[in-house]
Amino acid sequence: RERVRQAKQDGYDYLKMTTNLKPEVYEAIVDEARKQNIRVVGHADSRSIGLRRALKAGQQIEHLDSYLEALLPDNSPIKGSVSDVYIYQPKSWESLDVIDENKIPEIARQTVQANPFAVPTLHLFKSTFGLTRSEEAIRAQPDIRFYPQKTVDLWLGYNKRYHAQAASAERRAKYVAMRNKIVKAIHDAGGKIMAGSDTPEWLLLYGYTLHRELRALNEAGLSPYATLSA
């Protein structure tokens, strides 16, 4: 609470939630943020916070965190799907076999009611975890030249390790499709989709990746006008 008050006093526009927040800490931040009239945005940790809690808080959710978990049936043996930190766990990808996409319209409605703004970060997750990028493709990117070599080597190492345990192409394609459907549903429900790139993560740089994100939003079903509005 003290840090929330300090952020407001220092003139910040919003508070960004990160991962690994305990529920009681999250609730204290949200409560104090309301009192201080400062916005809450960022991650919705799938393990400790979840979509329902984040929507109740009126949080602007980044990266579609916790949405895939919210699409799991109540009797699903797997509670963690492939949002946020779960995305790195091979076992979690099996959850895509039981995802209930019939839940999407209602979740989209609840999203818009709680906070109409959403930043799905489609391109980064699509190109990194869905379609995946080869080392050759990454090195061929026009923006790669702006990264220090040690940073390139670091992320190429991460990419190689992820590829070694990546889910099947079928599951990764379903992952991309589900995220696209969620974004389109939020937009159709009256939500305000915003284009965010999450750069410089995964060797996707500023500017360049904003254009990539616009293309990804258009491919998800947003009209050219809605894409530009994002």
CSV table of C-alpha atoms in Angstrom, one decimal, residues 19-20 43-47 65 69 81-89 92 125:
chain,number,residue,atom,x,y,z
A,19,THR,CA,4.1,-12.6,-11.9
A,20,ASN,CA,4.6,-14.4,-8.5
A,43,HIS,CA,0.2,-9.8,-15.9
A,44,ALA,CA,-2.6,-11.9,-14.4
A,45,ASP,CA,-0.5,-14.8,-13.0
A,46,SER,CA,-2.4,-18.0,-13.9
A,47,ARG,CA,-1.3,-19.8,-10.7
A,65,ASP,CA,-2.7,-14.0,-19.3
A,69,GLU,CA,-6.9,-21.5,-18.1
A,81,SER,CA,-3.0,-24.3,-19.6
A,82,VAL,CA,-0.5,-22.4,-21.7
A,83,SER,CA,-0.8,-18.8,-20.5
A,84,ASP,CA,2.2,-17.0,-18.9
A,85,VAL,CA,4.6,-19.2,-17.0
A,86,TYR,CA,2.7,-22.4,-17.8
A,87,ILE,CA,3.7,-22.0,-21.5
A,88,TYR,CA,7.2,-23.4,-20.6
A,89,GLN,CA,5.8,-26.6,-19.2
A,92,SER,CA,0.5,-28.0,-19.9
A,125,PHE,CA,3.4,-15.5,-28.6
